[in-house]
Coordinates of C-alpha atoms in Angstrom, one line a residue:
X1 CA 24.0 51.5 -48.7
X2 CA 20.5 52.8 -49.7
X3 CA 17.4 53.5 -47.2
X4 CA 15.1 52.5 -49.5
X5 CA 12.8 52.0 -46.9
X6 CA 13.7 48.5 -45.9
X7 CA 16.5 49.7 -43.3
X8 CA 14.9 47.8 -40.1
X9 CA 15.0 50.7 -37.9
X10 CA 14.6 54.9 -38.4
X11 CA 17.6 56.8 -39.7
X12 CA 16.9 59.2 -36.8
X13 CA 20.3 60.8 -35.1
X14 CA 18.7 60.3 -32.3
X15 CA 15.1 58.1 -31.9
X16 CA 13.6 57.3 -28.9
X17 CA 14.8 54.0 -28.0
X18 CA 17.4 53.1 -30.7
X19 CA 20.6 54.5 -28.6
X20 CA 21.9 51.1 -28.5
X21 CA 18.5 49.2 -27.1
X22 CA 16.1 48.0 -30.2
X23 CA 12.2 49.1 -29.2
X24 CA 11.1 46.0 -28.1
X25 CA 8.6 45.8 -31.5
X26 CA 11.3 46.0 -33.7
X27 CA 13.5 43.4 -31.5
X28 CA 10.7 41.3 -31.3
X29 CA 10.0 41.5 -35.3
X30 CA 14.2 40.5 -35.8
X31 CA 13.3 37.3 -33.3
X32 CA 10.0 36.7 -35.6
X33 CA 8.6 36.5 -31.8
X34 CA 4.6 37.4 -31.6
X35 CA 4.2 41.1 -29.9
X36 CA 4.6 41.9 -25.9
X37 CA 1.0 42.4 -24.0
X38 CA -0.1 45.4 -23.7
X39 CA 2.5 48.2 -22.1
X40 CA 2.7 49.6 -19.0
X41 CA 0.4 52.7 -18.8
X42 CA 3.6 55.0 -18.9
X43 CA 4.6 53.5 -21.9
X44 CA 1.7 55.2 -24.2
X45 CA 4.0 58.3 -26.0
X46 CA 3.1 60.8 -23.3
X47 CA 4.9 64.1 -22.5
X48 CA 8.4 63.4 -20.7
X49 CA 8.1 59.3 -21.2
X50 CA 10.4 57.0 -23.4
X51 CA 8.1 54.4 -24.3
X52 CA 11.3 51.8 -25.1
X53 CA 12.6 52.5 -21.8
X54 CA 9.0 51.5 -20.2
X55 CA 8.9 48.3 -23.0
X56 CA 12.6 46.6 -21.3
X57 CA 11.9 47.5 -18.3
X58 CA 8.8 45.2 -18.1
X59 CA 10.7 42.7 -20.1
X60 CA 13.7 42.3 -17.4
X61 CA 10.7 42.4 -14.6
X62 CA 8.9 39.7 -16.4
X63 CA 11.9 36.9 -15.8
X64 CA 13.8 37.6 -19.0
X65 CA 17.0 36.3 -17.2
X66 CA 17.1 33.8 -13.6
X67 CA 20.7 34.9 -12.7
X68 CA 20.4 38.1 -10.4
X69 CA 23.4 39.4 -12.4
X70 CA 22.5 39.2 -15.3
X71 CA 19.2 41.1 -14.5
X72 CA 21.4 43.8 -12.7
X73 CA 23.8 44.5 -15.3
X74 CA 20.9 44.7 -18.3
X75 CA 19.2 47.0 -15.5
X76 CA 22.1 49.0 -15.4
X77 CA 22.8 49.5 -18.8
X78 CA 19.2 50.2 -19.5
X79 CA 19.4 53.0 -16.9
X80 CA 22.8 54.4 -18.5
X81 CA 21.1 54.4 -21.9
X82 CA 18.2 56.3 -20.2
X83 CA 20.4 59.2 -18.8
X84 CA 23.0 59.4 -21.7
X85 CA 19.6 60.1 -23.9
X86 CA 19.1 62.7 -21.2
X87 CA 22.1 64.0 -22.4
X88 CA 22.0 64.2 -26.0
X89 CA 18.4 65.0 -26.4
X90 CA 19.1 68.6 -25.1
X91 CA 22.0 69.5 -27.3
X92 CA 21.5 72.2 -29.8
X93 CA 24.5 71.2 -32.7
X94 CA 24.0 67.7 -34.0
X95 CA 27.4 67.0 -33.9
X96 CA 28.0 67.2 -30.3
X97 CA 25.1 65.1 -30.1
X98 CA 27.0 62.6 -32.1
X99 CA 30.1 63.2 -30.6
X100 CA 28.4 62.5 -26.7
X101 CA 26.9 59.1 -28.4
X102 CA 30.1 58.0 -29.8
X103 CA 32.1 58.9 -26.7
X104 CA 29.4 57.1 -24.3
X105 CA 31.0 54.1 -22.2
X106 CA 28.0 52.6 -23.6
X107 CA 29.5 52.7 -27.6
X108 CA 31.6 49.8 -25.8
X109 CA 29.8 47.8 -23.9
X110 CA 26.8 47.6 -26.2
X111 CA 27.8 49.2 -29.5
X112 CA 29.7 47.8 -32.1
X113 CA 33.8 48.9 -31.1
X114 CA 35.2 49.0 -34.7
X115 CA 32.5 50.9 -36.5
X116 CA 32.2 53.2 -33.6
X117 CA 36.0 54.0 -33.8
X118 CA 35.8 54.9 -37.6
X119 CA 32.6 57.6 -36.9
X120 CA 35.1 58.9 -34.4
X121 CA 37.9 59.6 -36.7
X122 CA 35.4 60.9 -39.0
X123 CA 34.1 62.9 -36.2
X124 CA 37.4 64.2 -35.5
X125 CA 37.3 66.4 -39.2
X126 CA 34.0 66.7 -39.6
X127 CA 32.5 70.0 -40.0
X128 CA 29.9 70.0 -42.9
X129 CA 26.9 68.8 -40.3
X130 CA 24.3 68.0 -43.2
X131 CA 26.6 65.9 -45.4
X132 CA 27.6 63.5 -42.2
X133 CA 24.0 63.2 -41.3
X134 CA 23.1 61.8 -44.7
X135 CA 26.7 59.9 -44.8
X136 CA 26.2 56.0 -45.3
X137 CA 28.7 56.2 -42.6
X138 CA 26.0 57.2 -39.8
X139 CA 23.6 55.1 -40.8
X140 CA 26.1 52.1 -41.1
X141 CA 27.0 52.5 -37.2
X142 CA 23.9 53.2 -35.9
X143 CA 22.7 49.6 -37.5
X144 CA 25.8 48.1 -36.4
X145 CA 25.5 49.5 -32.6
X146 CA 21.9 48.3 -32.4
X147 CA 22.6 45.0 -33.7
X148 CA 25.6 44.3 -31.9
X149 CA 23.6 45.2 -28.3
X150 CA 20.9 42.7 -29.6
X151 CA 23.3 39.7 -30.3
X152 CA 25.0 40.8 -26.7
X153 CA 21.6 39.9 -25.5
X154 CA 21.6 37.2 -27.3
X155 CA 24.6 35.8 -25.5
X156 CA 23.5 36.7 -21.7
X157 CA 20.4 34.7 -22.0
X158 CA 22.4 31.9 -24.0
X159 CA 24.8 31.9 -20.9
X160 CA 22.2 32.9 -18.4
X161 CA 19.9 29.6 -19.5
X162 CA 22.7 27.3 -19.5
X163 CA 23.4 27.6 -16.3
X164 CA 20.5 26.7 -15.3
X165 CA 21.3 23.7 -16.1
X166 CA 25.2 23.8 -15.5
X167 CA 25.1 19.8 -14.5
X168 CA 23.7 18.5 -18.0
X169 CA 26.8 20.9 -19.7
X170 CA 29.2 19.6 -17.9
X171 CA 28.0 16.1 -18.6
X172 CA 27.9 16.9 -22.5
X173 CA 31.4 18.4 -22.1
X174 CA 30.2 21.7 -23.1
X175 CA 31.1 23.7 -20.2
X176 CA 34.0 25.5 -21.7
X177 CA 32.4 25.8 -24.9
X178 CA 31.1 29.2 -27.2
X179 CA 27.5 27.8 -27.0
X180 CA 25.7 28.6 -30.6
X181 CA 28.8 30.3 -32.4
X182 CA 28.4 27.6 -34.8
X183 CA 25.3 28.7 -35.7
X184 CA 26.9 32.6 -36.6
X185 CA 26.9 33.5 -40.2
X186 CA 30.8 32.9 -41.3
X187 CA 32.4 34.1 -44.7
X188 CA 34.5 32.6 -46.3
X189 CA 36.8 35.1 -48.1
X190 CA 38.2 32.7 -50.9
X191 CA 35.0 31.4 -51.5
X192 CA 33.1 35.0 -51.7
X193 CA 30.4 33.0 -49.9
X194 CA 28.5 33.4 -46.0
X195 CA 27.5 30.1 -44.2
X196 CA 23.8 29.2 -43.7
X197 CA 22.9 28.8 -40.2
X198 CA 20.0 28.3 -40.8
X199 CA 20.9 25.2 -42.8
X200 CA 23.5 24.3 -40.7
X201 CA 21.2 23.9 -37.9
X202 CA 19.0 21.7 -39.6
X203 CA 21.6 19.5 -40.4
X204 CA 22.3 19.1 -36.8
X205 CA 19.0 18.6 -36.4
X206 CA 19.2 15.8 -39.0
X207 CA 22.3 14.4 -37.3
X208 CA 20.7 14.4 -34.1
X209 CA 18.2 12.2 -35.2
X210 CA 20.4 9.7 -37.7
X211 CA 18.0 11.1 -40.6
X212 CA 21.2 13.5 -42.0
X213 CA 23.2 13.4 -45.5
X214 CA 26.2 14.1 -45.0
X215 CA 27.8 14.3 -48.3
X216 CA 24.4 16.6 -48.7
X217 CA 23.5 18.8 -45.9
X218 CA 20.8 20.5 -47.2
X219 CA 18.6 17.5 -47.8
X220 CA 16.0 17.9 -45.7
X221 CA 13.9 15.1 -46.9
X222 CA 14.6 12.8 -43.6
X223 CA 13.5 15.7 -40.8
X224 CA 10.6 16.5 -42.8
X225 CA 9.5 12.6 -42.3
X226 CA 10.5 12.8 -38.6
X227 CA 8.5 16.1 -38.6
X228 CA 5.3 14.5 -40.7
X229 CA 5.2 11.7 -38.9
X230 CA 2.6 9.3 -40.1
X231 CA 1.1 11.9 -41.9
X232 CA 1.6 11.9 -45.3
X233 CA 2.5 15.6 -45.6
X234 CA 6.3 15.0 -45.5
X235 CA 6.9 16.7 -49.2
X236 CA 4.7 20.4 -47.6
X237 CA 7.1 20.0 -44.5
X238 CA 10.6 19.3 -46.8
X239 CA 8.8 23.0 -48.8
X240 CA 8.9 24.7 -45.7
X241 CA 11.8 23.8 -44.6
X242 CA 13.8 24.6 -47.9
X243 CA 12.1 27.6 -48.0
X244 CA 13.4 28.6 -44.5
X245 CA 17.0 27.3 -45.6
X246 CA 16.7 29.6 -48.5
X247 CA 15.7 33.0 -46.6
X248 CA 12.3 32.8 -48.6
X249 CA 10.3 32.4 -45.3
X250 CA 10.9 33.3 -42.2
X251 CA 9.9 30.5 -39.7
X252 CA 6.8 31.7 -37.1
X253 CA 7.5 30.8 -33.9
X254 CA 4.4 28.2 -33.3
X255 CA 6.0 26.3 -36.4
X256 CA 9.6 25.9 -35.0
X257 CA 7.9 24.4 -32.1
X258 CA 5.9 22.4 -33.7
X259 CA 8.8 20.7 -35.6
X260 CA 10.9 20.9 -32.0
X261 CA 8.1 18.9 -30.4
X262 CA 8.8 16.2 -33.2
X263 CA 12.4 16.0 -32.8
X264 CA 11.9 15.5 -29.2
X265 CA 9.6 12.8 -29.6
X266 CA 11.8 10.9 -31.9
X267 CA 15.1 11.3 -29.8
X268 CA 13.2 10.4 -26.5
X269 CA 11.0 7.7 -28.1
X270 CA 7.5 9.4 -26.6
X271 CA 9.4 11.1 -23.5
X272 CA 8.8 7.9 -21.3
X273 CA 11.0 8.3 -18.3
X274 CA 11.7 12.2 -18.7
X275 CA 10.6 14.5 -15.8
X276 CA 8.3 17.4 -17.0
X277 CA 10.6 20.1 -16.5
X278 CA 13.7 18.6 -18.8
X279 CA 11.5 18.2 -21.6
X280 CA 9.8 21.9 -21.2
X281 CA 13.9 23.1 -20.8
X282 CA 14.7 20.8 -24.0
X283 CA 11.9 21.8 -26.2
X284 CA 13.0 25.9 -25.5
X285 CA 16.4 24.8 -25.8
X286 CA 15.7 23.7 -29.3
X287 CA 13.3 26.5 -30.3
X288 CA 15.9 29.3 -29.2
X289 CA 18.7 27.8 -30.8
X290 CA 16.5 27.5 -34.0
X291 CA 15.7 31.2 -33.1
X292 CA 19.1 32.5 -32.8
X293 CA 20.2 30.9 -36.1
X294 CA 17.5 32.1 -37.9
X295 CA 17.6 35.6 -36.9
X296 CA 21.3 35.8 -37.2
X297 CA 20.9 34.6 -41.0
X298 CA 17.8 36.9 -41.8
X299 CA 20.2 40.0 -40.4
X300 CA 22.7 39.0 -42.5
X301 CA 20.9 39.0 -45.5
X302 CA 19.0 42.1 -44.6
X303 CA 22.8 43.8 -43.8
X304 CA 23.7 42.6 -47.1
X305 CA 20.6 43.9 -49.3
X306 CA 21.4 47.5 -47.9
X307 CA 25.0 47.4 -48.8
X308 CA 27.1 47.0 -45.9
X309 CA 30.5 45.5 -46.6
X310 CA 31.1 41.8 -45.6
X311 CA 33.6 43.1 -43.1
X312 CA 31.6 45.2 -41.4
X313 CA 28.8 42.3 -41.3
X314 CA 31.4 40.1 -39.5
X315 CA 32.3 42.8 -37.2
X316 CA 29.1 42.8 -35.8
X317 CA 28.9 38.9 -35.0
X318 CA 31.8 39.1 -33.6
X319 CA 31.1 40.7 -30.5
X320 CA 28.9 37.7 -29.9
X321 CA 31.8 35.4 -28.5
X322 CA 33.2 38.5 -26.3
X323 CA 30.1 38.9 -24.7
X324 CA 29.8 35.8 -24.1
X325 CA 32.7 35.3 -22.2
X326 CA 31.8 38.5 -20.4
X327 CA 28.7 37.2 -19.3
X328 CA 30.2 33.8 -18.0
X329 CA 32.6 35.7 -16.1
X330 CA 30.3 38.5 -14.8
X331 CA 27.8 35.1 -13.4
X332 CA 30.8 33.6 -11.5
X333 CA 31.4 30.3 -14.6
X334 CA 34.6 32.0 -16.2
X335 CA 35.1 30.2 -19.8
X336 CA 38.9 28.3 -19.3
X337 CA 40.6 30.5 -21.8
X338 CA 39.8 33.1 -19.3
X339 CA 40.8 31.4 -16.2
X340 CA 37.6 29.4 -15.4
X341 CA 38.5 25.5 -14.1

């Protein structure tokens, strides 16, 4: 792996913010999301603050979850994060400031558990202090324990939205259902090759809407006409979207809803008959799917362009489905594998 200066986040042992939780600029850049307001006034660098901690904070008070739970435990973490910093900040050798990281009950809950466990062993007979801070080994965990807390995220508010509306799952049969793990880069070891979610998603798009090819998934002639409408800019929109499927643009967020609001209009024929508030909940539903499968393809590819083994690439997504059923469990709808009805 080289930092080249395109790894997404500093190589510092320690950096404000970047324990486990993302500063909120950087998570919001992953997303492609347009930038928080303006901070809370103890957010601004001063002596004694931690601007990230001041950043989530303000994003959990702003609604970023409805389930009391799920609010409380992303509180809780946040404030563990807060005091294990307070911990390793004032610790003179570098390596016991690793070694409190790795040891953290946080390295579990939010890290990445396999990478963690081979810096521990490493840990274990290390003594040259330079060499492992400039080892590709530090660097890979530290990517893979941010990254593995933001797709945990990912899964909480994926859980914590769906039951919100727990009636219309259970009606599609989805109850006991991994919601978006189809959408997580896969790779395929004979093949040499990862999946595209990004193009897998618009081809359920496309199916959605009867405009799909089935023996060619990546045709994304009929939702560009859906998303055109009677424009005749269909061709710019089939562009754009190839250009998404191919990782050669990332898609803005006023875009994706843009082409969401078109897919809703053609699957409810001009909304007529749905209440205000389904079509708000269907039109996020839509864009955060999108969201979640583009992001999870653009940090595969970026994983990939620094070096990191394919391995350790699919190590990292798969925390997604264990947090997921966490998170079920922790807001009282237990998955059935896990003893849920």
């Amino acid at each position: 792996m080289t930092a080249d200066g395109t790894v997404p986040l500093p190589e510092a042992l320690v950096e404000e913010g970047t324990l486990f939780f993302l500063p909120l600029p950087q998570l919001l850049a992953l997303l492609n999301l347009p930038a928080a307001g303006a901070l809370p006034d103890d957010a601004s660098g001063g002596a004694g603050s931690w601007p990230a901690h001041a950043q989530w904070q303000r994003l959990l008070a702003d609604g970023l979850f409805a389930h009391p739970a799920a609010q409380d435990y992303w509180q809780q973490r946040l404030e563990e994060e807060h005091r294990l910093a307070g911990q390793i900040l004032p610790q003179q050798d570098a390596l016991e400031r690793l070694r409190c990281l790795t040891l953290s009950p946080l390295a579990g809950e939010l890290g990445c558990p396999p990478a963690g466990e081979r810096l521990r062993r490493h840990l274990q007979e290390a003594s040259e202090t330079d060499a492992l801070l400039e080892s590709e080994l530090l660097l890979e965990t530290r990517l893979a324990d941010v990254f593995a807390a933001a797709l945990r995220l990912a899964a909480w508010r994926v859980v914590d939205l769906s039951l919100q509306h727990w009636e219309l799952l259970s009606g599609d049969g989805e109850q006991d259902e991994v919601l978006l793990e189809r959408f997580l880069p896969a790779f395929d070891a004979e093949g040499g090759q990862w999946s595209n979610p990004v193009e897998d998603y618009l081809a359920h798009l496309a199916g959605m809407l009867g405009c799909g090819c089935p023996e060619q998934p990546s045709d994304c002639s009929g939702l560009a006409r859906v998303w055109a409408g009677e424009r005749a800019d269909a061709q710019a929109r089939e562009h754009l979207l190839g250009a998404w499927r191919q990782g050669r643009r990332r898609a803005d967020a006023r875009t994706v809803a843009g082409l969401m609001n078109a897919v809703l209009r053609r699957l409810l024929g001009g909304g007529e008959g749905e209440a205000p508030g389904d079509l708000a909940f269907g039109r996020q539903l839509l864009c955060e799917s999108f969201r979640f499968a583009e992001s999870c393809a653009y940090l595969q590819r970026t994983l990939g362009r620094l070096g990191m083994a394919d391995g350790s690439i699919a190590e990292i997504f798969a925390v997604y489905r264990s947090e997921y059923r966490r998170a079920r469990a922790a807001l009282g709808r237990p998955l059935a594998e896990d003893g849920g009805a």
